[in-house]
XYZ file of C-alpha atoms in Angstrom:
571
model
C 0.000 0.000 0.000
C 2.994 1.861 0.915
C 4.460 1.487 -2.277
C 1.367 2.384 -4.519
C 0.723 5.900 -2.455
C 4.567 6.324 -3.160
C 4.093 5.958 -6.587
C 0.922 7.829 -7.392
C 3.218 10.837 -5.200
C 5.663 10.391 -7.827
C 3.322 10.933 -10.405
C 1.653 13.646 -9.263
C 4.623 15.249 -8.464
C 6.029 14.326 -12.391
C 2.817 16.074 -13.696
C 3.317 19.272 -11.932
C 7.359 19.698 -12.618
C 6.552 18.955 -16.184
C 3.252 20.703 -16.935
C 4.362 23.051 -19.300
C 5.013 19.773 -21.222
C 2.683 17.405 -20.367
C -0.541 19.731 -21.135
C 0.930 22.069 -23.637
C 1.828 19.012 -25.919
C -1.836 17.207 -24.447
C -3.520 20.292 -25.912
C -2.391 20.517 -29.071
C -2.263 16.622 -29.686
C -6.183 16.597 -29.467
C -6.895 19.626 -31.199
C -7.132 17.268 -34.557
C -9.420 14.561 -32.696
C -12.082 17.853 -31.547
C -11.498 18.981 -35.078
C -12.893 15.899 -36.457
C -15.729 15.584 -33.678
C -16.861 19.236 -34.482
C -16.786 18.907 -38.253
C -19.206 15.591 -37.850
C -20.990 15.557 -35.222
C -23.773 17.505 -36.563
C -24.588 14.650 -39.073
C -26.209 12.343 -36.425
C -29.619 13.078 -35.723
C -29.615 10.280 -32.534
C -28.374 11.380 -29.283
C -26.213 7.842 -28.528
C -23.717 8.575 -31.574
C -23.436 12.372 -30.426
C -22.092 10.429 -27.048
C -20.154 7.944 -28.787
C -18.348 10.597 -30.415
C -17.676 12.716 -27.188
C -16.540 9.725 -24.912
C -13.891 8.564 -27.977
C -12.397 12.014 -27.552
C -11.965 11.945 -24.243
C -11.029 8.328 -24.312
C -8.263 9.707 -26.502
C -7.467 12.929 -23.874
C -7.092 10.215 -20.746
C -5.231 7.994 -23.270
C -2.749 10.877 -24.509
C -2.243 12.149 -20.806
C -0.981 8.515 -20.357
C 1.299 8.202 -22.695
C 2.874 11.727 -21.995
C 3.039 11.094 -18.025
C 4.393 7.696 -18.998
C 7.165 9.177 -21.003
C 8.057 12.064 -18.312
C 8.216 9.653 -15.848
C 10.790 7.008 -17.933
C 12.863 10.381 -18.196
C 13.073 11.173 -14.763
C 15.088 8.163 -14.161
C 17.962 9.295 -16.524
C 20.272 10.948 -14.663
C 22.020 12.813 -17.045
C 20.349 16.311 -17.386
C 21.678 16.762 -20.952
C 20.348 12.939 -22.389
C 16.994 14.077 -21.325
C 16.834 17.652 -22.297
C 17.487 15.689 -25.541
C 15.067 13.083 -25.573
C 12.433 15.718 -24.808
C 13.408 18.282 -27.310
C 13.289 15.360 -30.335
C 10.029 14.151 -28.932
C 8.306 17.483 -28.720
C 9.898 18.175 -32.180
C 8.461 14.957 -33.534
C 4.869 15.355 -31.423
C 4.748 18.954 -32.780
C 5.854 18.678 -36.149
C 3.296 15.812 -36.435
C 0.544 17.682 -34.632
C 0.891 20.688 -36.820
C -0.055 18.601 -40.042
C -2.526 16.310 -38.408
C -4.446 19.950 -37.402
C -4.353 20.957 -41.100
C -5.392 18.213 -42.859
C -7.871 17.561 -40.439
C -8.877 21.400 -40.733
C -8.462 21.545 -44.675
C -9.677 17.854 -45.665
C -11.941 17.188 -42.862
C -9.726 13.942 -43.153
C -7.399 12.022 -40.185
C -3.347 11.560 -41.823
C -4.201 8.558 -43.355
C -1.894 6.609 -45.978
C -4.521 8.677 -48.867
C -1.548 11.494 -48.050
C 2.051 9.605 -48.500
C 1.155 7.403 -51.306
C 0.842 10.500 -53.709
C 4.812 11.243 -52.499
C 5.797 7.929 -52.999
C 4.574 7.219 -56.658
C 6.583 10.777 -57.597
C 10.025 11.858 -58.239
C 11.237 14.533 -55.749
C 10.636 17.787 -57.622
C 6.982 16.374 -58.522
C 6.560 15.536 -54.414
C 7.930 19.136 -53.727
C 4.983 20.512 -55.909
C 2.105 18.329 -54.419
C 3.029 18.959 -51.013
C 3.081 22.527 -51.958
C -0.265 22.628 -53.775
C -2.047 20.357 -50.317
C 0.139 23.438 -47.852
C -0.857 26.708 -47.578
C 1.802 28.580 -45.553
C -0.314 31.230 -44.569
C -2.249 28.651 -43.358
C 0.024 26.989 -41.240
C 1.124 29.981 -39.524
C -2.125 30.325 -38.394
C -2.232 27.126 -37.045
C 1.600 27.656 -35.418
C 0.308 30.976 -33.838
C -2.363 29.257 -31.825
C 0.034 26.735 -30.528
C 2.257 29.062 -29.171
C -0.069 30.879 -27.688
C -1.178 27.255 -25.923
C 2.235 27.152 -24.780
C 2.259 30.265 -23.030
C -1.246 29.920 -21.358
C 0.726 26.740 -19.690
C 3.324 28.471 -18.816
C 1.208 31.392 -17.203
C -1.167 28.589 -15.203
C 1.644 26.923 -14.334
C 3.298 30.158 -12.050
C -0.177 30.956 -10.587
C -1.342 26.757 -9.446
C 0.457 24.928 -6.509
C 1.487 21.311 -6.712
C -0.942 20.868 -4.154
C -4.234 22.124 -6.050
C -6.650 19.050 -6.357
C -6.396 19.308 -10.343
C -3.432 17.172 -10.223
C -4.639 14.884 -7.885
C -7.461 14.240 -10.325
C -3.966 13.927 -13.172
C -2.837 11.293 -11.388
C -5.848 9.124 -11.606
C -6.398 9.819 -15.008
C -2.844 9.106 -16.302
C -3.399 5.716 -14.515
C -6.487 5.226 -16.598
C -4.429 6.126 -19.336
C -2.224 3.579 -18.951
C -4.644 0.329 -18.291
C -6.456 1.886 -21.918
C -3.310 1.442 -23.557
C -2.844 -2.030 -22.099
C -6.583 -2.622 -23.447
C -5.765 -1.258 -26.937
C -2.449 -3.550 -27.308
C -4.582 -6.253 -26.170
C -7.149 -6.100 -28.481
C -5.278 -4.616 -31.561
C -7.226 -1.149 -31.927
C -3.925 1.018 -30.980
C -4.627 2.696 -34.714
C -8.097 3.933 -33.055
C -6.669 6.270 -30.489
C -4.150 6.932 -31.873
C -2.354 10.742 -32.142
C -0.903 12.348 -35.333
C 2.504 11.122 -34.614
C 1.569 7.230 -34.471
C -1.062 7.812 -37.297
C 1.891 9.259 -39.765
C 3.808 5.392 -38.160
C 0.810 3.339 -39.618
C -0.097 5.177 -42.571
C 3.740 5.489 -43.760
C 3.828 1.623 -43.152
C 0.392 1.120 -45.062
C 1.495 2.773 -48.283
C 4.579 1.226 -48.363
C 2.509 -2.154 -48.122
C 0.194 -1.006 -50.634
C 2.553 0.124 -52.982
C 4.347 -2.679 -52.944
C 1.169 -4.687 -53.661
C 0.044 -2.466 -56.594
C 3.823 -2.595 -58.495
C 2.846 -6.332 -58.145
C -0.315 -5.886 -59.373
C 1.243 -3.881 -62.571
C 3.758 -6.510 -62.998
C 1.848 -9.462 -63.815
C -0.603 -7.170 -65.587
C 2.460 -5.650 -67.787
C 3.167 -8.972 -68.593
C -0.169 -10.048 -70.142
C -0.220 -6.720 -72.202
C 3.014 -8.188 -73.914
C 0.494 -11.145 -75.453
C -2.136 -8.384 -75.754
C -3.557 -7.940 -80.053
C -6.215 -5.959 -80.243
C -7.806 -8.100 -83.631
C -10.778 -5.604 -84.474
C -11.944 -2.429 -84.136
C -15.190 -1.137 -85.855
C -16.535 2.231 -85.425
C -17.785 1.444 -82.287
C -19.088 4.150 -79.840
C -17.582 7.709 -79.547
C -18.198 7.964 -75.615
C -18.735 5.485 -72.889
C -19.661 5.868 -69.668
C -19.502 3.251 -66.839
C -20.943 3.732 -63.863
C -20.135 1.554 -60.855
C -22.647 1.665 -57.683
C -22.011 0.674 -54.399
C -23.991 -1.966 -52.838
C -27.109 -1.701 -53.895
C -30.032 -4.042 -54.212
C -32.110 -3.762 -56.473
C -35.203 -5.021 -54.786
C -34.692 -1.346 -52.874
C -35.262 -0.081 -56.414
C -39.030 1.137 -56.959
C -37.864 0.692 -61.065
C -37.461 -2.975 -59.828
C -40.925 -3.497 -57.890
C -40.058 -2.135 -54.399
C -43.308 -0.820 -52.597
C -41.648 2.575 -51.087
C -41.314 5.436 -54.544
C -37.173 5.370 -54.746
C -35.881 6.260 -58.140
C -38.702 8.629 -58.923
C -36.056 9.399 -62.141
C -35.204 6.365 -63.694
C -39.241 5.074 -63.073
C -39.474 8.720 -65.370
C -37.028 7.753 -67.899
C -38.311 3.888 -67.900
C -41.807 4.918 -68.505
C -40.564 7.259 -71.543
C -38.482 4.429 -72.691
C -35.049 6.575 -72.369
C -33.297 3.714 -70.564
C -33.172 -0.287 -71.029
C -33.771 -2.313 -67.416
C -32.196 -5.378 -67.295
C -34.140 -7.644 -64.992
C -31.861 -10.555 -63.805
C -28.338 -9.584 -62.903
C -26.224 -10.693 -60.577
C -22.627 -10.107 -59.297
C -20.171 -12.337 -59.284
C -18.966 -11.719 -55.539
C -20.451 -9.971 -52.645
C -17.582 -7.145 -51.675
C -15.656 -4.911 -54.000
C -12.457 -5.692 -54.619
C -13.596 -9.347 -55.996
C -16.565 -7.551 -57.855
C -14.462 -5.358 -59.780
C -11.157 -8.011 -59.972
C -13.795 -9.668 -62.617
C -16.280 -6.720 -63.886
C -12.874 -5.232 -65.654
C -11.093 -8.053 -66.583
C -11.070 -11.017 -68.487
C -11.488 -13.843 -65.239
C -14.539 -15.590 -64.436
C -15.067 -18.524 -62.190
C -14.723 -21.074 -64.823
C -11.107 -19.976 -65.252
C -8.865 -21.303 -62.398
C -5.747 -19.037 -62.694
C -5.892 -15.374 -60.808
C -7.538 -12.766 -62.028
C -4.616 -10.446 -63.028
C -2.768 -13.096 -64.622
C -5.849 -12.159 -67.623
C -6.460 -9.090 -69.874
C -8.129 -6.039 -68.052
C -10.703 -3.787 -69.875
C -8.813 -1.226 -69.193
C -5.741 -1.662 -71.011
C -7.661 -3.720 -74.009
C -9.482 0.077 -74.547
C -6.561 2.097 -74.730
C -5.464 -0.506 -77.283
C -8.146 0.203 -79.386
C -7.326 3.995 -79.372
C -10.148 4.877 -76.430
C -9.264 7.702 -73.925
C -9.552 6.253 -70.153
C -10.653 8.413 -67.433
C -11.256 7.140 -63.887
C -13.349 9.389 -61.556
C -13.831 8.483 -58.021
C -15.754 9.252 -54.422
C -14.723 6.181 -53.115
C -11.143 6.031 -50.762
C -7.802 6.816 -52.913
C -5.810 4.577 -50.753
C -6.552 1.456 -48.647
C -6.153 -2.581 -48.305
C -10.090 -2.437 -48.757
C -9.749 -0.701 -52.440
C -6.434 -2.171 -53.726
C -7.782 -3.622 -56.919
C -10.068 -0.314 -57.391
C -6.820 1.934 -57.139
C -4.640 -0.884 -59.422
C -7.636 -0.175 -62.260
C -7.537 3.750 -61.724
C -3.732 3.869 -62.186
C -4.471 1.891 -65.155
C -6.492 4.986 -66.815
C -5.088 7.770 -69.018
C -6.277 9.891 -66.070
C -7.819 9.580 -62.349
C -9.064 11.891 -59.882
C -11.260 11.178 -56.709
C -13.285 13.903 -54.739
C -11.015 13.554 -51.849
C -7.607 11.882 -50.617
C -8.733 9.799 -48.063
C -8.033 5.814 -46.628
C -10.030 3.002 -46.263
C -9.978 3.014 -42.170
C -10.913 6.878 -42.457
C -14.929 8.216 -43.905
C -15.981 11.126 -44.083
C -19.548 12.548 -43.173
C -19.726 15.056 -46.290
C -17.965 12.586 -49.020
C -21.618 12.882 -51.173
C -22.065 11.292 -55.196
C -23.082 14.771 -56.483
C -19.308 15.896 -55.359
C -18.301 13.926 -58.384
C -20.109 16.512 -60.545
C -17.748 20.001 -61.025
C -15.233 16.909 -61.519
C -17.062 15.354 -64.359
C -17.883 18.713 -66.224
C -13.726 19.718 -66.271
C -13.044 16.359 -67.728
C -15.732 16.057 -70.140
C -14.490 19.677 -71.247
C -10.857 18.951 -71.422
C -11.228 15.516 -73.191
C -10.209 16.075 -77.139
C -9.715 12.240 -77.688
C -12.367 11.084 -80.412
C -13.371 8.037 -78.324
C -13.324 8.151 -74.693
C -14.139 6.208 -71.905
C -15.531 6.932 -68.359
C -15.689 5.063 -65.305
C -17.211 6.819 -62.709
C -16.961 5.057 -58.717
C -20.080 5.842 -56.741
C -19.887 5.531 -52.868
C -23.551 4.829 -53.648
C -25.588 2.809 -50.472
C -22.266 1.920 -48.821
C -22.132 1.732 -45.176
C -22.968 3.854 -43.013
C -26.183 4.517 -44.638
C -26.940 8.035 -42.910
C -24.267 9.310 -43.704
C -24.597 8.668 -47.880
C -26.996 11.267 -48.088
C -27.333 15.036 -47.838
C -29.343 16.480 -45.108
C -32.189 17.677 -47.484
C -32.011 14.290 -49.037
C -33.246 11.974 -45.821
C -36.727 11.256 -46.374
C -37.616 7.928 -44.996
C -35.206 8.037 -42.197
C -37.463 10.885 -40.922
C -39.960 8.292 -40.582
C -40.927 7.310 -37.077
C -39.322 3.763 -35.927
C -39.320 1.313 -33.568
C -36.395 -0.895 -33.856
C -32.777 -0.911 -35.792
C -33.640 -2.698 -38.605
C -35.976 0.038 -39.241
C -34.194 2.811 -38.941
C -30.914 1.005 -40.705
C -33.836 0.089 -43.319
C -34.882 3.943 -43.484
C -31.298 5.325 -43.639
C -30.736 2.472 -46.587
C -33.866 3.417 -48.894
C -32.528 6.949 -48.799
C -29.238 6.250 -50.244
C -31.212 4.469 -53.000
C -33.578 8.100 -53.904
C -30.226 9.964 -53.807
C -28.762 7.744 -55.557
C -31.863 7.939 -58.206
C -30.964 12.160 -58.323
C -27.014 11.149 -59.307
C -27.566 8.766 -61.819
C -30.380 11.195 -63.569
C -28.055 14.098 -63.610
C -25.375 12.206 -64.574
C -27.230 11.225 -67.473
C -27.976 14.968 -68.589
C -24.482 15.942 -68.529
C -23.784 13.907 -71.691
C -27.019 14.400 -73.747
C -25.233 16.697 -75.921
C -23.034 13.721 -77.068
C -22.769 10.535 -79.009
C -23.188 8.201 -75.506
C -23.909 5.531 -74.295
C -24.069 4.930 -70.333
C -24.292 1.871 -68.175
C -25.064 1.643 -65.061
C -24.170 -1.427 -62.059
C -23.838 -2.128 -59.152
C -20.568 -3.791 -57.628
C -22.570 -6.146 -55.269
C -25.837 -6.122 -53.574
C -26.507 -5.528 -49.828
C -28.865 -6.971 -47.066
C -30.969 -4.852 -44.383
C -32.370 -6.964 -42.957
C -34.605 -8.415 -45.171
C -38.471 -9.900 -44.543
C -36.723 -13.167 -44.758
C -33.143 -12.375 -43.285
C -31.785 -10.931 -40.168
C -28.468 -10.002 -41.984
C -27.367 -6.416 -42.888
C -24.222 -5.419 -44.763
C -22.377 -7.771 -47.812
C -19.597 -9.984 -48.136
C -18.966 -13.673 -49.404
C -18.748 -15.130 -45.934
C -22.531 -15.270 -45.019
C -24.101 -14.926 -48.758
C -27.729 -14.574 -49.617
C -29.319 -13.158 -52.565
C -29.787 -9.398 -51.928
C -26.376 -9.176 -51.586
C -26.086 -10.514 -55.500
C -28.827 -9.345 -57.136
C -28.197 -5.759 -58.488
C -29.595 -3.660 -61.109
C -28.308 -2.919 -64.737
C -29.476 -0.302 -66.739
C -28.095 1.206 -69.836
C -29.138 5.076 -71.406
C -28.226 6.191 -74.324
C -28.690 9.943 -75.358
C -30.679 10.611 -78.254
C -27.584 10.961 -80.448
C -26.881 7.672 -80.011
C -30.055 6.202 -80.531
C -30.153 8.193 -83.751
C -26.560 6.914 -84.889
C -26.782 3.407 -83.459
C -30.616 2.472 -83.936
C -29.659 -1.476 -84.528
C -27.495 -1.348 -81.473
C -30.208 0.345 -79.367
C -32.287 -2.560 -80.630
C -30.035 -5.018 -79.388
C -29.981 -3.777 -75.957
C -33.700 -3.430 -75.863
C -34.055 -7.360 -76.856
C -31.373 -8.438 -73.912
C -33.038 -6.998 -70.871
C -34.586 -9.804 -69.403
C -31.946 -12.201 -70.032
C -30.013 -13.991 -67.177
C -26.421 -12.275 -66.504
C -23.662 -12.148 -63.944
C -21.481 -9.295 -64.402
C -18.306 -10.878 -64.385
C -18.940 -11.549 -68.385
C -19.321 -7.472 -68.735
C -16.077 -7.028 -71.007
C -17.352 -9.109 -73.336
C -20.479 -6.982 -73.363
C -18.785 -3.611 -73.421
C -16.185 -4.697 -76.465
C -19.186 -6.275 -78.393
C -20.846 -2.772 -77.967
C -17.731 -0.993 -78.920
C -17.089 -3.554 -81.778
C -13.672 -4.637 -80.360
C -12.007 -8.135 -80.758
C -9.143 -9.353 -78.851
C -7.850 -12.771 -77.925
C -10.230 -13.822 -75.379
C -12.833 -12.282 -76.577
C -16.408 -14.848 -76.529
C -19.036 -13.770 -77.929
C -21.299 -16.310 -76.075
C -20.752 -14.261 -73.107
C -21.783 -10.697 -74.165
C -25.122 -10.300 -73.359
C -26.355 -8.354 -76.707
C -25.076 -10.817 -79.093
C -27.063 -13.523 -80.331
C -24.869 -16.017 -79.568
C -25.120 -15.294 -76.088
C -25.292 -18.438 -73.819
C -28.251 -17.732 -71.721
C -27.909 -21.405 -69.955
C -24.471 -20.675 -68.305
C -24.362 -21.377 -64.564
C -24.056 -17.855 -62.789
C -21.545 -20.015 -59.929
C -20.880 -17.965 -56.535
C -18.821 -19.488 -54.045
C -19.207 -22.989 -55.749
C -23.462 -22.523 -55.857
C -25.654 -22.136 -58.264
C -27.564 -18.566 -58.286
C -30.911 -20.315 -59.776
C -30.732 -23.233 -57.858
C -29.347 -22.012 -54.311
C -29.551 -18.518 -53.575
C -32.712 -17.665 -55.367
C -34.555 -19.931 -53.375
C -33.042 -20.250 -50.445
C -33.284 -16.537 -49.043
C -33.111 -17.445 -45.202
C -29.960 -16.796 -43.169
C -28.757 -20.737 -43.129
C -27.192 -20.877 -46.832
């Protein structure tokens, strides 16, 4: 017992000879985390994630107080004055420096340092690095973020000449940096360290993840460089001036209202299907039930039947610009991240990317809407002189978290008195499907001035909780057949219909015919009129030697005769 009120003494006393440390580098290491809090918190309508959101940040305030105390303390027992004037002058440097960009981008980018921010520096050569760094830092604006901090520093120093080491404030300290301590012992534990952590360790992890990930892309582009050698593009016809590809995120179409769903959805595409603008197709599926596998197989060449990998095959992509098409890839979903390595390996692919923001995987943010995507679309479609182009445009669509898909004005049904989660989760879902409805139909106006044909998926269904399911979410662990079935549509401005009337009528004559997506490059080079080797016509679902009778296999079952049928939560 002895021992213990010793060492709490120690502590206390360790917090008051240091406090112009502890708390001035405390204060502006959780500026970024209130940042964060303040710029999102407003987009939760429910009181419990308003709380959740105040107790992580001052989880991360007790855990940061910790760590500092910790540190102060493991100095103390140096007894050389000059090793530890040192160590603290290189860790406030480092804590500092760090702190000072996690406050801008978080300020700027309403974004944590994620690995969204290195990989740009690492894929450049120095001078190039020198000039995006530049562009992302304002220096006007970091000296007003360097102004505030020094005025932190001397607020500590003033409160630290008018408070004796007596006042209760640092008995409370003590406790707290004790708390601090068993929550870092928790974290370790359980592996969520990256959760809490502060801008220093965060610029640690995400350095380390875009190493990892670069490494995995120049694999990616190895093996892919390697097919291209065997690549011959065989035939190209006239084909289609522009083509856009739109790629959804996780949504079912039995949400749709165009598809038969009760609640009035796509209010726009039920327009343009009732004024025949657009052809429905009726029975698509996807071949997997998360991204990266979705789109490993909706742009390139693999299917199920074919046992080697994926990237060991042609990619759409690359078999485009063959055939003389410009390649644009325009994205809201994350730049960087393990969860959208394939997506990023495709957009570096393209004759040009750009995504709304720079953000990771592990980070979201509250504000990252479609209709961003739409200033971005306009300069492209402007600066584009290429004769034949080629869009793909990444939606973040009805991804999870549903409430936060959706624009303010845009929540409808989640306004809609509930009683239980799958309600409200079922509310929050349909709404990403009507705003969804609104990007699509503006998307389609932008290029009604043009020779274009568009076509719409989705990467993979989703389940919310279903009549006959208690699952919400996606993924090919626990499969059933919302998270599969997705919708198709293709619209094709009046230009096109006018220049491609027998092409039109070959879409019109498909719609109802049974598809999995992974055969969609066979599609879009039949509709272009391009032939390379690999090319099978029995898998493009407009020609008429399309094999209607082909197994659509996920995860070694049958869509017709397994998941179609079978729609409870025991598959």
């Amino acid at each position: 017992m002895t021992y213990i009120k010793n060492f709490i003494g120690t502590v206390k006393s360790t917090l008051y000879e240091n406090f112009i440390f502890i708390y001035s580098l405390l204060f502006i290491t959780i500026i970024p985390e209130i940042i964060m809090k303040i710029n999102y918190i407003g987009y939760y309508q429910k009181i419990g994630k308003k709380i959740e959101f105040i107790s992580h940040s001052l989880l991360c305030l007790i855990f940061f107080l910790g760590v500092f105390t910790l540190f102060t303390l493991l100095c103390s027992r140096i007894k050389l004055n000059w090793i530890r004037r040192v160590l603290y002058c290189i860790v406030s440097g480092i804590i500092i420096i760090s702190d000072i960009l996690g406050i801008y981008i978080t300020y700027m980018y309403k974004s944590n340092i994620t690995p969204a921010f290195i990989i740009p520096i690492l894929e450049t050569t120095y001078s190039e690095a020198s000039e995006y760094i530049a562009t992302y830092i304002s220096v006007i604006n970091l000296a007003s973020i360097i102004i505030p901090i020094l005025v932190i520093y001397g607020i500590c120093y003033l409160i630290k000449s008018k408070i004796s080491s007596k006042h209760t404030f640092f008995k409370v300290c003590t406790y707290l940096a004790c708390i601090g301590w068993i929550c870092g012992i928790v974290f370790i534990a359980k592996n969520t360290m990256s959760h809490y952590a502060m801008p220093a360790q965060s610029i640690y992890y995400s350095m380390k993840d875009a190493v990892s990930q670069r490494e995995e892309l120049e694999n990616l582009e190895r093996y892919t460089n390697e097919q291209n050698e065997n690549l011959i593009v065989q035939h190209v016809g006239k084909g289609i001036p522009n083509i856009v590809f739109i790629v959804g995120e996780s949504e079912n179409r039995n949400h749709m209202h165009l598809y038969g769903y009760d609640r009035d959805t796509t209010p726009g595409l039920d327009q343009l299907a009732n004024n025949h603008k657009i052809a429905v197709f009726t029975d698509v599926v996807s071949p997997h039930a998360y991204t990266t596998a979705s789109l490993s197989e909706i742009y390139s060449l693999h299917h199920y039947e074919n046992p080697d990998k994926w990237y060991n095959t042609l990619n759409l992509i690359d078999i485009l610009k063959k055939a003389g098409y410009h390649t644009s890839w325009l994205s809201n979903q994350e730049s960087s991240g393990n969860w959208v390595s394939v997506a990023n390996f495709l957009a570096n692919r393209n004759d040009y990317k750009e995504y709304t923001y720079l953000r990771d995987s592990t980070s979201d943010l509250y504000d990252s809407y479609d209709e961003k995507l739409f200033p971005i679309i306009d300069k492209v479609k402007s600066q584009n002189t290429s004769d034949k182009q080629f869009y793909t445009i990444h939606l973040m669509g009805s991804h999870a978290s549903y409430d936060r898909r959706v624009p303010p004005n845009w929540r409808k049904f989640e306004l809609e008195p509930t009683n239980t989660k799958a309600d409200f989760e079922r509310n929050a879902y349909d709404d990403t499907v009507l705003y969804n409805d609104y990007v699509l139909t503006q998307i389609f106006k932008k290029f009604d001035d043009t020779d274009t044909l568009i076509i719409y998926i989705s990467d993979h269904g989703e389940s919310v909780y279903e009549k006959d399911s208690k699952l919400i979410g996606h993924g090919d662990g626990q499969l059933n057949r919302y998270m599969l079935e997705i919708p198709m549509i293709m619209y094709g401005t009046d230009t096109f219909k006018e220049n491609h009337p027998e092409l039109w009528k070959k879409i019109l004559e498909a719609q109802h015919r049974p598809y999995m997506t992974d055969d969609l490059p066979h599609t879009i080079m039949d509709l272009l009129d391009i032939r390379v080797n690999g090319f099978d016509a029995s898998r493009s679902i407009i020609n008429s030697q399309f094999n209607s009778n082909r197994n659509r296999v996920i995860q070694g079952h049958d869509y017709n005769n397994y998941y179609k049928i079978m729609t409870n939560d025991n598959l």
